PDB file of C-alpha atoms and ligand atoms in Angstrom:
ATOM      1  CA  UNK A   4     -18.398  -9.881  -8.707  1.00 96.00           C
ATOM      2  CA  UNK A   5     -17.149  -9.156  -5.119  1.00 98.00           C
ATOM      3  CA  UNK A   6     -17.560  -5.555  -3.807  1.00 98.00           C
ATOM      4  CA  UNK A   7     -13.987  -5.177  -3.152  1.00 99.00           C
ATOM      5  CA  UNK A   8     -11.953  -4.762  -6.255  1.00 99.00           C
ATOM      6  CA  UNK A   9      -8.185  -4.411  -5.523  1.00 99.00           C
ATOM      7  CA  UNK A  10      -5.870  -3.078  -8.236  1.00 99.00           C
ATOM      8  CA  UNK A  11      -2.566  -4.559  -7.597  1.00 99.00           C
ATOM      9  CA  UNK A  12       0.337  -6.658  -9.007  1.00 98.00           C
ATOM     10  CA  UNK A  13       1.811  -9.975  -7.425  1.00 98.00           C
ATOM     11  CA  UNK A  14       5.150  -8.607  -6.569  1.00 98.00           C
ATOM     12  CA  UNK A  15       3.941  -5.311  -4.941  1.00 98.00           C
ATOM     13  CA  UNK A  16       4.888  -5.011  -1.366  1.00 98.00           C
ATOM     14  CA  UNK A  17       2.343  -2.301  -0.565  1.00 98.00           C
ATOM     15  CA  UNK A  18      -0.257  -4.729  -2.167  1.00 99.00           C
ATOM     16  CA  UNK A  19       0.927  -7.449   0.152  1.00 99.00           C
ATOM     17  CA  UNK A  20       0.302  -5.290   3.227  1.00 98.00           C
ATOM     18  CA  UNK A  21      -3.278  -4.980   2.205  1.00 99.00           C
ATOM     19  CA  UNK A  22      -3.529  -8.571   1.197  1.00 99.00           C
ATOM     20  CA  UNK A  23      -2.529  -9.624   4.714  1.00 99.00           C
ATOM     21  CA  UNK A  24      -5.341  -7.225   6.084  1.00 99.00           C
ATOM     22  CA  UNK A  25      -7.964  -8.810   3.689  1.00 99.00           C
ATOM     23  CA  UNK A  26      -6.609 -12.269   5.071  1.00 99.00           C
ATOM     24  CA  UNK A  27      -7.016 -11.094   8.692  1.00 99.00           C
ATOM     25  CA  UNK A  28     -10.717  -9.931   7.821  1.00 98.00           C
ATOM     26  CA  UNK A  29     -11.166 -13.108   5.645  1.00 98.00           C
ATOM     27  CA  UNK A  30     -12.920 -10.996   3.119  1.00 99.00           C
ATOM     28  CA  UNK A  31     -13.849 -11.943  -0.599  1.00 99.00           C
ATOM     29  CA  UNK A  32     -12.143  -9.742  -3.012  1.00 99.00           C
ATOM     30  CA  UNK A  33     -11.361  -9.464  -6.729  1.00 99.00           C
ATOM     31  CA  UNK A  34      -7.801  -8.996  -7.912  1.00 99.00           C
ATOM     32  CA  UNK A  35      -7.518  -6.463 -10.850  1.00 99.00           C
ATOM     33  CA  UNK A  36      -3.922  -6.853 -12.154  1.00 98.00           C
ATOM     34  CA  UNK A  37      -2.223  -3.770 -13.241  1.00 98.00           C
ATOM     35  CA  UNK A  38       1.074  -3.332 -15.136  1.00 98.00           C
ATOM     36  CA  UNK A  39       4.216  -3.087 -13.104  1.00 98.00           C
ATOM     37  CA  UNK A  40       5.203   0.041 -15.268  1.00 98.00           C
ATOM     38  CA  UNK A  41       3.374   2.851 -16.899  1.00 98.00           C
ATOM     39  CA  UNK A  42       1.276   2.972 -19.034  1.00 98.00           C
ATOM     40  CA  UNK A  43      -1.725   1.881 -16.889  1.00 98.00           C
ATOM     41  CA  UNK A  44      -4.557   3.484 -18.861  1.00 98.00           C
ATOM     42  CA  UNK A  45      -7.568   1.647 -16.931  1.00 98.00           C
ATOM     43  CA  UNK A  46      -5.934   2.624 -13.598  1.00 98.00           C
ATOM     44  CA  UNK A  47      -5.465   6.415 -14.267  1.00 98.00           C
ATOM     45  CA  UNK A  48      -8.997   6.401 -15.870  1.00 98.00           C
ATOM     46  CA  UNK A  49     -10.251   5.549 -12.385  1.00 98.00           C
ATOM     47  CA  UNK A  50      -7.768   7.645 -10.279  1.00 98.00           C
ATOM     48  CA  UNK A  51      -7.447  10.765 -12.403  1.00 98.00           C
ATOM     49  CA  UNK A  52      -3.706  10.455 -12.853  1.00 98.00           C
ATOM     50  CA  UNK A  53      -2.441   8.638  -9.520  1.00 98.00           C
ATOM     51  CA  UNK A  54      -0.441   5.803 -10.736  1.00 98.00           C
ATOM     52  CA  UNK A  55       0.735   4.047  -7.705  1.00 98.00           C
ATOM     53  CA  UNK A  56      -0.229   0.621  -6.586  1.00 98.00           C
ATOM     54  CA  UNK A  57      -2.350  -0.473  -4.858  1.00 99.00           C
ATOM     55  CA  UNK A  58      -5.635   1.258  -5.347  1.00 99.00           C
ATOM     56  CA  UNK A  59      -8.998  -0.180  -4.002  1.00 99.00           C
ATOM     57  CA  UNK A  60     -12.382   0.249  -5.790  1.00 99.00           C
ATOM     58  CA  UNK A  61     -15.747  -0.233  -4.363  1.00 98.00           C
ATOM     59  CA  UNK A  62     -18.254   0.672  -6.999  1.00 98.00           C
ATOM     60  CA  UNK A  63     -17.436   4.130  -8.141  1.00 98.00           C
ATOM     61  CA  UNK A  64     -15.468   4.882  -5.073  1.00 98.00           C
ATOM     62  CA  UNK A  65     -11.710   4.883  -5.556  1.00 98.00           C
ATOM     63  CA  UNK A  66      -9.158   4.475  -2.764  1.00 98.00           C
ATOM     64  CA  UNK A  67      -5.660   5.437  -3.182  1.00 98.00           C
ATOM     65  CA  UNK A  68      -2.798   4.536  -0.867  1.00 98.00           C
ATOM     66  CA  UNK A  69      -2.467   1.422   1.161  1.00 98.00           C
ATOM     67  CA  UNK A  70      -3.120   3.470   4.515  1.00 98.00           C
ATOM     68  CA  UNK A  71      -6.432   4.713   3.425  1.00 98.00           C
ATOM     69  CA  UNK A  72      -7.388   1.363   1.817  1.00 98.00           C
ATOM     70  CA  UNK A  73      -6.684  -0.271   5.241  1.00 98.00           C
ATOM     71  CA  UNK A  74      -8.845   2.427   7.058  1.00 98.00           C
ATOM     72  CA  UNK A  75     -11.712   2.013   4.600  1.00 98.00           C
ATOM     73  CA  UNK A  76     -11.631  -1.680   5.009  1.00 98.00           C
ATOM     74  CA  UNK A  77     -11.754  -1.278   8.877  1.00 98.00           C
ATOM     75  CA  UNK A  78     -14.781   1.147   8.577  1.00 98.00           C
ATOM     76  CA  UNK A  79     -16.848  -0.974   6.212  1.00 98.00           C
ATOM     77  CA  UNK A  80     -15.893  -4.392   7.671  1.00 98.00           C
ATOM     78  CA  UNK A  81     -15.164  -3.967  11.290  1.00 98.00           C
ATOM     79  CA  UNK A  82     -15.424  -7.651  12.084  1.00 98.00           C
ATOM     80  CA  UNK A  83     -11.971  -9.276  12.644  1.00 98.00           C
ATOM     81  CA  UNK A  84     -10.558  -5.952  13.638  1.00 98.00           C
ATOM     82  CA  UNK A  85      -7.091  -4.842  12.493  1.00 98.00           C
ATOM     83  CA  UNK A  86      -6.695  -3.540  16.094  1.00 98.00           C
ATOM     84  CA  UNK A  87      -7.335  -6.500  18.299  1.00 98.00           C
ATOM     85  CA  UNK A  88      -5.569  -4.864  21.101  1.00 96.00           C
ATOM     86  CA  UNK A  89      -6.663  -1.325  20.525  1.00 96.00           C
ATOM     87  CA  UNK A  90      -4.028   1.251  19.993  1.00 96.00           C
ATOM     88  CA  UNK A  91      -5.256   2.051  16.436  1.00 97.00           C
ATOM     89  CA  UNK A  92      -3.593   5.610  16.256  1.00 97.00           C
ATOM     90  CA  UNK A  93      -0.310   3.953  17.082  1.00 97.00           C
ATOM     91  CA  UNK A  94      -0.729   1.196  14.491  1.00 97.00           C
ATOM     92  CA  UNK A  95      -1.450   3.776  11.719  1.00 97.00           C
ATOM     93  CA  UNK A  96       1.576   6.002  12.993  1.00 97.00           C
ATOM     94  CA  UNK A  97       3.573   2.799  12.706  1.00 96.00           C
ATOM     95  CA  UNK A  98       2.950   2.606   8.951  1.00 96.00           C
ATOM     96  CA  UNK A  99       5.275   5.675   8.479  1.00 96.00           C
ATOM     97  CA  UNK A 100       8.050   3.585   9.827  1.00 98.00           C
ATOM     98  CA  UNK A 101       7.477   0.668   7.644  1.00 98.00           C
ATOM     99  CA  UNK A 102       6.299   2.501   4.582  1.00 98.00           C
ATOM    100  CA  UNK A 103       9.281   5.143   4.583  1.00 97.00           C
ATOM    101  CA  UNK A 104      12.316   4.064   6.578  1.00 97.00           C
ATOM    102  CA  UNK A 105      12.127   0.194   6.246  1.00 98.00           C
ATOM    103  CA  UNK A 106      10.826   0.268   2.647  1.00 98.00           C
ATOM    104  CA  UNK A 107      13.584   2.564   1.539  1.00 96.00           C
ATOM    105  CA  UNK A 108      16.117   0.125   3.029  1.00 97.00           C
ATOM    106  CA  UNK A 109      14.418  -2.745   1.403  1.00 98.00           C
ATOM    107  CA  UNK A 110      14.444  -1.056  -1.989  1.00 98.00           C
ATOM    108  CA  UNK A 111      18.205  -0.415  -1.844  1.00 97.00           C
ATOM    109  CA  UNK A 112      19.016  -3.847  -0.638  1.00 98.00           C
ATOM    110  CA  UNK A 113      16.878  -5.702  -3.337  1.00 98.00           C
ATOM    111  CA  UNK A 114      17.795  -3.506  -6.231  1.00 97.00           C
ATOM    112  CA  UNK A 115      21.296  -3.006  -5.210  1.00 97.00           C
ATOM    113  CA  UNK A 116      21.585  -6.790  -4.992  1.00 97.00           C
ATOM    114  CA  UNK A 117      19.962  -7.347  -8.336  1.00 97.00           C
ATOM    115  CA  UNK A 118      22.348  -4.741  -9.800  1.00 96.00           C
ATOM    116  CA  UNK A 119      22.575  -5.016 -13.674  1.00 95.00           C
ATOM    117  CA  UNK A 120      19.809  -7.584 -13.670  1.00 96.00           C
ATOM    118  CA  UNK A 121      17.233  -4.766 -13.257  1.00 97.00           C
ATOM    119  CA  UNK A 122      15.543  -4.190 -16.711  1.00 97.00           C
ATOM    120  CA  UNK A 123      16.300  -0.805 -18.306  1.00 97.00           C
ATOM    121  CA  UNK A 124      12.514  -0.050 -18.826  1.00 98.00           C
ATOM    122  CA  UNK A 125      11.851  -0.591 -14.973  1.00 98.00           C
ATOM    123  CA  UNK A 126      14.850   1.729 -14.473  1.00 98.00           C
ATOM    124  CA  UNK A 127      13.331   4.429 -16.634  1.00 98.00           C
ATOM    125  CA  UNK A 128       9.941   4.054 -15.064  1.00 98.00           C
ATOM    126  CA  UNK A 129      11.081   4.256 -11.513  1.00 98.00           C
ATOM    127  CA  UNK A 130      13.357   7.266 -12.383  1.00 98.00           C
ATOM    128  CA  UNK A 131      10.095   9.084 -13.685  1.00 97.00           C
ATOM    129  CA  UNK A 132       8.146   7.944 -10.548  1.00 97.00           C
ATOM    130  CA  UNK A 133      10.643   9.242  -8.110  1.00 96.00           C
ATOM    131  CA  UNK A 134      11.838  12.301 -10.103  1.00 95.00           C
ATOM    132  CA  UNK A 135      15.385  11.384  -9.437  1.00 94.00           C
ATOM    133  CA  UNK A 136      17.960   8.724 -10.835  1.00 96.00           C
ATOM    134  CA  UNK A 137      16.863   5.027  -9.929  1.00 97.00           C
ATOM    135  CA  UNK A 138      20.368   3.767  -9.934  1.00 96.00           C
ATOM    136  CA  UNK A 139      20.891   0.142  -8.964  1.00 96.00           C
ATOM    137  CA  UNK A 140      24.799   0.677  -8.976  1.00 94.00           C
ATOM    138  CA  UNK A 141      24.497   3.558  -6.623  1.00 94.00           C
ATOM    139  CA  UNK A 142      22.265   1.385  -4.493  1.00 95.00           C
ATOM    140  CA  UNK A 143      24.842  -1.451  -4.546  1.00 96.00           C
ATOM    141  CA  UNK A 144      27.388   0.892  -2.949  1.00 96.00           C
ATOM    142  CA  UNK A 145      24.767   1.595  -0.252  1.00 96.00           C
ATOM    143  CA  UNK A 146      23.973  -1.998   0.437  1.00 97.00           C
ATOM    144  CA  UNK A 147      26.246  -2.376   3.591  1.00 97.00           C
ATOM    145  CA  UNK A 148      24.664   0.570   5.358  1.00 97.00           C
ATOM    146  CA  UNK A 149      21.197  -0.449   4.308  1.00 97.00           C
ATOM    147  CA  UNK A 150      21.622  -3.917   5.507  1.00 98.00           C
ATOM    148  CA  UNK A 151      22.879  -2.622   8.856  1.00 98.00           C
ATOM    149  CA  UNK A 152      19.719  -0.353   9.105  1.00 98.00           C
ATOM    150  CA  UNK A 153      17.497  -3.290   8.078  1.00 98.00           C
ATOM    151  CA  UNK A 154      19.055  -5.513  10.695  1.00 98.00           C
ATOM    152  CA  UNK A 155      18.364  -2.825  13.276  1.00 98.00           C
ATOM    153  CA  UNK A 156      14.755  -2.302  12.191  1.00 98.00           C
ATOM    154  CA  UNK A 157      14.202  -6.166  12.282  1.00 98.00           C
ATOM    155  CA  UNK A 158      15.769  -6.520  15.709  1.00 98.00           C
ATOM    156  CA  UNK A 159      12.957  -4.292  16.946  1.00 98.00           C
ATOM    157  CA  UNK A 160      10.582  -6.849  15.781  1.00 98.00           C
ATOM    158  CA  UNK A 161      12.550  -9.581  17.522  1.00 98.00           C
ATOM    159  CA  UNK A 162      12.445  -7.501  20.818  1.00 98.00           C
ATOM    160  CA  UNK A 163       8.844  -7.070  20.538  1.00 98.00           C
ATOM    161  CA  UNK A 164       8.153 -10.889  20.188  1.00 98.00           C
ATOM    162  CA  UNK A 165      10.759 -11.872  22.844  1.00 98.00           C
ATOM    163  CA  UNK A 166       8.022 -12.420  25.453  1.00 98.00           C
ATOM    164  CA  UNK A 167       6.697 -15.392  23.323  1.00 98.00           C
ATOM    165  CA  UNK A 168       3.653 -13.508  22.013  1.00 98.00           C
ATOM    166  CA  UNK A 169       2.302 -14.664  18.593  1.00 98.00           C
ATOM    167  CA  UNK A 170       1.840 -11.482  16.964  1.00 98.00           C
ATOM    168  CA  UNK A 171       3.380  -8.081  17.550  1.00 98.00           C
ATOM    169  CA  UNK A 172       0.683  -6.477  19.649  1.00 97.00           C
ATOM    170  CA  UNK A 173      -0.258  -9.726  21.467  1.00 98.00           C
ATOM    171  CA  UNK A 174      -1.989 -13.077  20.731  1.00 98.00           C
ATOM    172  CA  UNK A 175      -3.967 -11.992  17.593  1.00 98.00           C
ATOM    173  CA  UNK A 176      -2.745 -10.329  14.318  1.00 98.00           C
ATOM    174  CA  UNK A 177      -3.488  -6.758  13.166  1.00 98.00           C
ATOM    175  CA  UNK A 178      -2.279  -3.877  10.959  1.00 98.00           C
ATOM    176  CA  UNK A 179       0.851  -3.656  12.899  1.00 98.00           C
ATOM    177  CA  UNK A 180       1.735  -7.202  11.774  1.00 98.00           C
ATOM    178  CA  UNK A 181       0.952  -6.450   8.094  1.00 98.00           C
ATOM    179  CA  UNK A 182       3.007  -3.142   8.329  1.00 98.00           C
ATOM    180  CA  UNK A 183       6.026  -4.938   9.549  1.00 98.00           C
ATOM    181  CA  UNK A 184       5.543  -8.141   7.395  1.00 98.00           C
ATOM    182  CA  UNK A 185       5.439  -6.867   3.992  1.00 98.00           C
ATOM    183  CA  UNK A 186       8.927  -5.453   3.490  1.00 98.00           C
ATOM    184  CA  UNK A 187      10.308  -8.717   4.766  1.00 98.00           C
ATOM    185  CA  UNK A 188       8.078 -10.654   2.464  1.00 98.00           C
ATOM    186  CA  UNK A 189       9.427  -8.163  -0.421  1.00 98.00           C
ATOM    187  CA  UNK A 190      13.030  -9.039   0.264  1.00 98.00           C
ATOM    188  CA  UNK A 191      12.323 -12.749   0.435  1.00 98.00           C
ATOM    189  CA  UNK A 192      10.338 -12.771  -2.701  1.00 98.00           C
ATOM    190  CA  UNK A 193      12.434 -10.408  -4.693  1.00 98.00           C
ATOM    191  CA  UNK A 194      16.057 -10.997  -3.594  1.00 97.00           C
ATOM    192  CA  UNK A 195      16.223 -14.103  -1.637  1.00 96.00           C
ATOM    193  CA  UNK A 196      19.862 -13.881  -0.439  1.00 97.00           C
ATOM    194  CA  UNK A 197      19.032 -10.908   1.657  1.00 97.00           C
ATOM    195  CA  UNK A 198      16.767 -12.935   3.755  1.00 97.00           C
ATOM    196  CA  UNK A 199      19.699 -14.202   5.743  1.00 97.00           C
ATOM    197  CA  UNK A 200      19.251 -10.760   7.525  1.00 96.00           C
ATOM    198  CA  UNK A 201      16.242 -12.050   9.195  1.00 96.00           C
ATOM    199  CA  UNK A 202      16.324 -15.736   9.030  1.00 96.00           C
ATOM    200  CA  UNK A 203      18.615 -15.996  12.107  1.00 93.00           C
ATOM    201  CA  UNK A 204      17.012 -13.323  14.045  1.00 98.00           C
ATOM    202  CA  UNK A 205      15.282 -14.813  17.058  1.00 98.00           C
ATOM    203  CA  UNK A 206      11.487 -15.173  17.001  1.00 98.00           C
ATOM    204  CA  UNK A 207      11.228 -13.342  13.594  1.00 98.00           C
ATOM    205  CA  UNK A 208      11.071 -16.369  11.125  1.00 98.00           C
ATOM    206  CA  UNK A 209       8.402 -18.042  13.273  1.00 98.00           C
ATOM    207  CA  UNK A 210       6.339 -15.014  13.178  1.00 98.00           C
ATOM    208  CA  UNK A 211       6.543 -14.503   9.515  1.00 98.00           C
ATOM    209  CA  UNK A 212       5.246 -17.892   9.095  1.00 98.00           C
ATOM    210  CA  UNK A 213       2.318 -17.134  11.267  1.00 98.00           C
ATOM    211  CA  UNK A 214       1.623 -14.091   9.295  1.00 99.00           C
ATOM    212  CA  UNK A 215       2.022 -15.969   5.950  1.00 98.00           C
ATOM    213  CA  UNK A 216      -0.327 -18.681   7.132  1.00 98.00           C
ATOM    214  CA  UNK A 217      -3.185 -16.006   7.618  1.00 98.00           C
ATOM    215  CA  UNK A 218      -3.457 -16.066   3.929  1.00 98.00           C
ATOM    216  CA  UNK A 219      -5.269 -13.429   1.852  1.00 99.00           C
ATOM    217  CA  UNK A 220      -9.017 -14.122   2.311  1.00 98.00           C
ATOM    218  CA  UNK A 221     -10.959 -15.181  -0.617  1.00 98.00           C
ATOM    219  CA  UNK A 222      -9.512 -14.045  -3.971  1.00 98.00           C
ATOM    220  CA  UNK A 223     -10.960 -14.088  -7.453  1.00 98.00           C
ATOM    221  CA  UNK A 224      -9.710 -12.530 -10.592  1.00 98.00           C
ATOM    222  CA  UNK A 225     -11.479  -9.525 -12.318  1.00 99.00           C
ATOM    223  CA  UNK A 226     -10.309  -8.112 -15.626  1.00 98.00           C
ATOM    224  CA  UNK A 227      -9.403  -4.364 -15.843  1.00 98.00           C
ATOM    225  CA  UNK A 228     -12.241  -3.747 -18.386  1.00 98.00           C
ATOM    226  CA  UNK A 229     -14.762  -5.350 -15.943  1.00 98.00           C
ATOM    227  CA  UNK A 230     -13.551  -3.284 -13.108  1.00 99.00           C
ATOM    228  CA  UNK A 231     -14.089  -0.062 -15.397  1.00 98.00           C
ATOM    229  CA  UNK A 232     -17.738  -1.371 -16.065  1.00 98.00           C
ATOM    230  CA  UNK A 233     -18.359  -1.690 -12.379  1.00 98.00           C
ATOM    231  CA  UNK A 234     -17.331   1.894 -11.859  1.00 98.00           C
ATOM    232  CA  UNK A 235     -19.435   3.202 -14.824  1.00 98.00           C
ATOM    233  CA  UNK A 236     -22.518   1.255 -13.468  1.00 98.00           C
ATOM    234  CA  UNK A 237     -22.221   2.606  -9.920  1.00 98.00           C
ATOM    235  CA  UNK A 238     -22.832   5.938  -8.208  1.00 98.00           C
ATOM    236  CA  UNK A 239     -20.189   7.146  -5.779  1.00 97.00           C
ATOM    237  CA  UNK A 240     -21.333   7.450  -2.095  1.00 92.00           C
ATOM    238  CA  UNK A 241     -22.030  11.072  -0.695  1.00 82.00           C
ATOM    239  CA  UNK A 242     -19.456  12.294   1.757  1.00 92.00           C
ATOM    240  CA  UNK A 243     -19.386  15.125   4.321  1.00 96.00           C
ATOM    241  CA  UNK A 244     -16.721  17.886   4.370  1.00 97.00           C
ATOM    242  CA  UNK A 245     -14.911  18.784   7.578  1.00 98.00           C
ATOM    243  CA  UNK A 246     -15.403  22.157   9.160  1.00 97.00           C
ATOM    244  CA  UNK A 247     -11.910  23.135   8.645  1.00 96.00           C
ATOM    245  CA  UNK A 248     -12.403  22.517   4.607  1.00 97.00           C
ATOM    246  CA  UNK A 249     -15.874  24.258   4.483  1.00 96.00           C
ATOM    247  CA  UNK A 250     -14.362  27.121   2.337  1.00 96.00           C
ATOM    248  CA  UNK A 251     -13.399  24.621  -0.326  1.00 96.00           C
ATOM    249  CA  UNK A 252     -16.837  22.686  -0.471  1.00 93.00           C
ATOM    250  CA  UNK A 253     -17.804  22.227  -4.217  1.00 92.00           C
ATOM    251  CA  UNK A 254     -14.583  23.971  -5.344  1.00 97.00           C
ATOM    252  CA  UNK A 255     -12.026  22.465  -7.698  1.00 98.00           C
ATOM    253  CA  UNK A 256      -9.029  21.270  -5.955  1.00 98.00           C
ATOM    254  CA  UNK A 257      -5.850  19.401  -6.820  1.00 98.00           C
ATOM    255  CA  UNK A 258      -4.371  16.517  -4.867  1.00 98.00           C
ATOM    256  CA  UNK A 259      -1.000  15.038  -5.019  1.00 98.00           C
ATOM    257  CA  UNK A 260       1.332  12.748  -3.153  1.00 98.00           C
ATOM    258  CA  UNK A 261       4.253  14.878  -1.410  1.00 97.00           C
ATOM    259  CA  UNK A 262       6.762  12.055  -1.656  1.00 95.00           C
ATOM    260  CA  UNK A 263       6.931  10.327  -5.088  1.00 96.00           C
ATOM    261  CA  UNK A 264       4.333   9.522  -7.898  1.00 96.00           C
ATOM    262  CA  UNK A 265       3.374  13.176  -7.308  1.00 97.00           C
ATOM    263  CA  UNK A 266       1.052  13.000 -10.616  1.00 97.00           C
ATOM    264  CA  UNK A 267      -1.688  15.681  -9.649  1.00 98.00           C
ATOM    265  CA  UNK A 268      -5.351  14.490  -9.630  1.00 98.00           C
ATOM    266  CA  UNK A 269      -7.909  17.213 -10.242  1.00 98.00           C
ATOM    267  CA  UNK A 270     -11.596  17.428  -8.998  1.00 98.00           C
ATOM    268  CA  UNK A 271     -14.164  19.069  -6.795  1.00 98.00           C
ATOM    269  CA  UNK A 272     -13.936  18.578  -3.174  1.00 98.00           C
ATOM    270  CA  UNK A 273     -16.508  16.034  -2.177  1.00 97.00           C
ATOM    271  CA  UNK A 274     -15.536  14.835   1.307  1.00 97.00           C
ATOM    272  CA  UNK A 275     -12.949  15.274   3.885  1.00 98.00           C
ATOM    273  CA  UNK A 276     -11.994  14.523   7.464  1.00 98.00           C
ATOM    274  CA  UNK A 277      -8.657  14.567   9.449  1.00 97.00           C
ATOM    275  CA  UNK A 278      -7.769  11.363   7.927  1.00 98.00           C
ATOM    276  CA  UNK A 279      -8.853  11.660   4.136  1.00 98.00           C
ATOM    277  CA  UNK A 280      -9.635  13.959   1.415  1.00 98.00           C
ATOM    278  CA  UNK A 281     -12.068  12.973  -1.522  1.00 98.00           C
ATOM    279  CA  UNK A 282     -12.714  14.610  -4.984  1.00 98.00           C
ATOM    280  CA  UNK A 283     -15.394  14.130  -7.581  1.00 98.00           C
ATOM    281  CA  UNK A 284     -14.416  13.597 -11.176  1.00 98.00           C
ATOM    282  CA  UNK A 285     -15.784  12.630 -14.466  1.00 98.00           C
ATOM    283  CA  UNK A 286     -14.030  10.315 -16.803  1.00 98.00           C
ATOM    284  CA  UNK A 287     -14.785   8.925 -20.227  1.00 98.00           C
ATOM    285  CA  UNK A 288     -13.985   5.410 -19.392  1.00 98.00           C
ATOM    286  CA  UNK A 289     -14.957   5.315 -15.714  1.00 98.00           C
ATOM    287  CA  UNK A 290     -17.958   7.843 -15.613  1.00 98.00           C
ATOM    288  CA  UNK A 291     -18.441   9.781 -12.451  1.00 98.00           C
ATOM    289  CA  UNK A 292     -16.040   8.578  -9.567  1.00 98.00           C
ATOM    290  CA  UNK A 293     -14.934   9.936  -6.375  1.00 98.00           C
ATOM    291  CA  UNK A 294     -11.364   9.420  -5.540  1.00 98.00           C
ATOM    292  CA  UNK A 295     -10.114   9.201  -1.969  1.00 98.00           C
ATOM    293  CA  UNK A 296      -6.757  10.007  -0.591  1.00 98.00           C
ATOM    294  CA  UNK A 297      -5.237   9.908   2.867  1.00 98.00           C
ATOM    295  CA  UNK A 298      -4.348  13.146   4.536  1.00 98.00           C
ATOM    296  CA  UNK A 299      -0.983  12.242   5.651  1.00 97.00           C
ATOM    297  CA  UNK A 300       1.450  12.463   2.829  1.00 97.00           C
ATOM    298  CA  UNK A 301      -0.848  14.124   0.209  1.00 98.00           C
ATOM    299  CA  UNK A 302      -1.322  17.974  -0.573  1.00 98.00           C
ATOM    300  CA  UNK A 303      -4.512  19.573  -1.245  1.00 98.00           C
ATOM    301  CA  UNK A 304      -4.342  22.802  -3.378  1.00 97.00           C
ATOM    302  CA  UNK A 305      -7.139  24.987  -4.611  1.00 94.00           C
TER     303      UNK A 305
HETATM  304  N1  LIG B 419       2.280   5.335   0.185  1.00 92.19           N
HETATM  305  C1  LIG B 419       1.867   4.196  -0.972  1.00 92.19           C
HETATM  306  C2  LIG B 419       3.038   3.686  -1.731  1.00 92.19           C
HETATM  307  C3  LIG B 419       2.712   2.769  -2.849  1.00 92.19           C
HETATM  308  C4  LIG B 419       3.824   2.446  -3.595  1.00 92.19           C
HETATM  309  O1  LIG B 419       5.032   2.936  -3.417  1.00 92.19           O
HETATM  310  N2  LIG B 419       3.649   1.425  -4.406  1.00 92.19           N
HETATM  311  C5  LIG B 419       4.589   0.874  -5.475  1.00 92.19           C
HETATM  312  C6  LIG B 419       4.480  -0.456  -5.754  1.00 92.19           C
HETATM  313  S1  LIG B 419       4.379  -1.477  -4.214  1.00 92.19           S
HETATM  314  C7  LIG B 419       4.440   1.815  -6.688  1.00 92.19           C
HETATM  315  O2  LIG B 419       3.426   2.268  -6.943  1.00 92.19           O
HETATM  316  N3  LIG B 419       5.379   1.673  -7.512  1.00 92.19           N
HETATM  317  C8  LIG B 419       5.301   2.165  -8.815  1.00 92.19           C
HETATM  318  C9  LIG B 419       4.259   1.462  -9.694  1.00 92.19           C
HETATM  319  O3  LIG B 419       3.894   0.398  -9.296  1.00 92.19           O
HETATM  320  O4  LIG B 419       3.877   2.018 -10.723  1.00 92.19           O
HETATM  321  C10 LIG B 419       0.865   3.296  -0.472  1.00 92.19           C
HETATM  322  O5  LIG B 419       1.035   3.162   0.730  1.00 92.19           O
HETATM  323  O6  LIG B 419       0.172   2.715  -1.099  1.00 92.19           O
END
């Protein structure tokens, strides 16, 4: 059983970001496939209610959100760094561009393009996820604008690669490549016709091929039941609490995403820093776990 258990599904773009990072680091990991729509009973047993994908599990420590997963991978496995040319703060900041602006354009282009081929159960689920209508017909109307946006985003990549460099920050791949790659991968795999947006963009197809060729490291398959058994058998790691959170130490808090998929997770504050917050909780299926969230994009309430 590999130490890294990665809760994901094949078509998930945020999972592809992390899979590329696992490839850059050439790590062994267990893929725990989760459903594309709710219910996800084994996942929420681990997270306490957070339903988004991906989630990483190491023993009884559960890491939510691709940004924190990447940060934890770099901390635990510093070899083959995700920041081969430095600039780690900028690379994390760059995720806000890819995860919000570029991702939203990709979603509109893909689901607007698929139109009435999007299954009703998926529409219902994503409406509940976002708290507003997930409406492929409305997205269809927005496609010309979103394609223009996407083209402008991709042109930034083309500019960055124009001096002949192999990867976005130089001759070695890093987080910044995974960030920029996964939305284009999403378009190509979910709605192929829209790939014409970048297939003719100078330097971009060759760079995409270089990123694809990195692979995903050493993947094996792990069942959801086996992942729960790993959590039950392990003890979560002890964390430290940052000075600014001292008043909340040992207190019950609620953590929730501030954009979509805002399902609250309750627990006792067990660790924090400028970059993360961690809460301890007990679950009948998963045992005692600590669930870790990034600070950016999540609220903490006592
Ligand atoms: N900020 C989150 C976003 C994750 C996200 O939106 N994931 C999508 C799938 S790629 C999701 O959870 N969709 C709803 C679902 O799968 O249930 C991250 O970086 O992990």
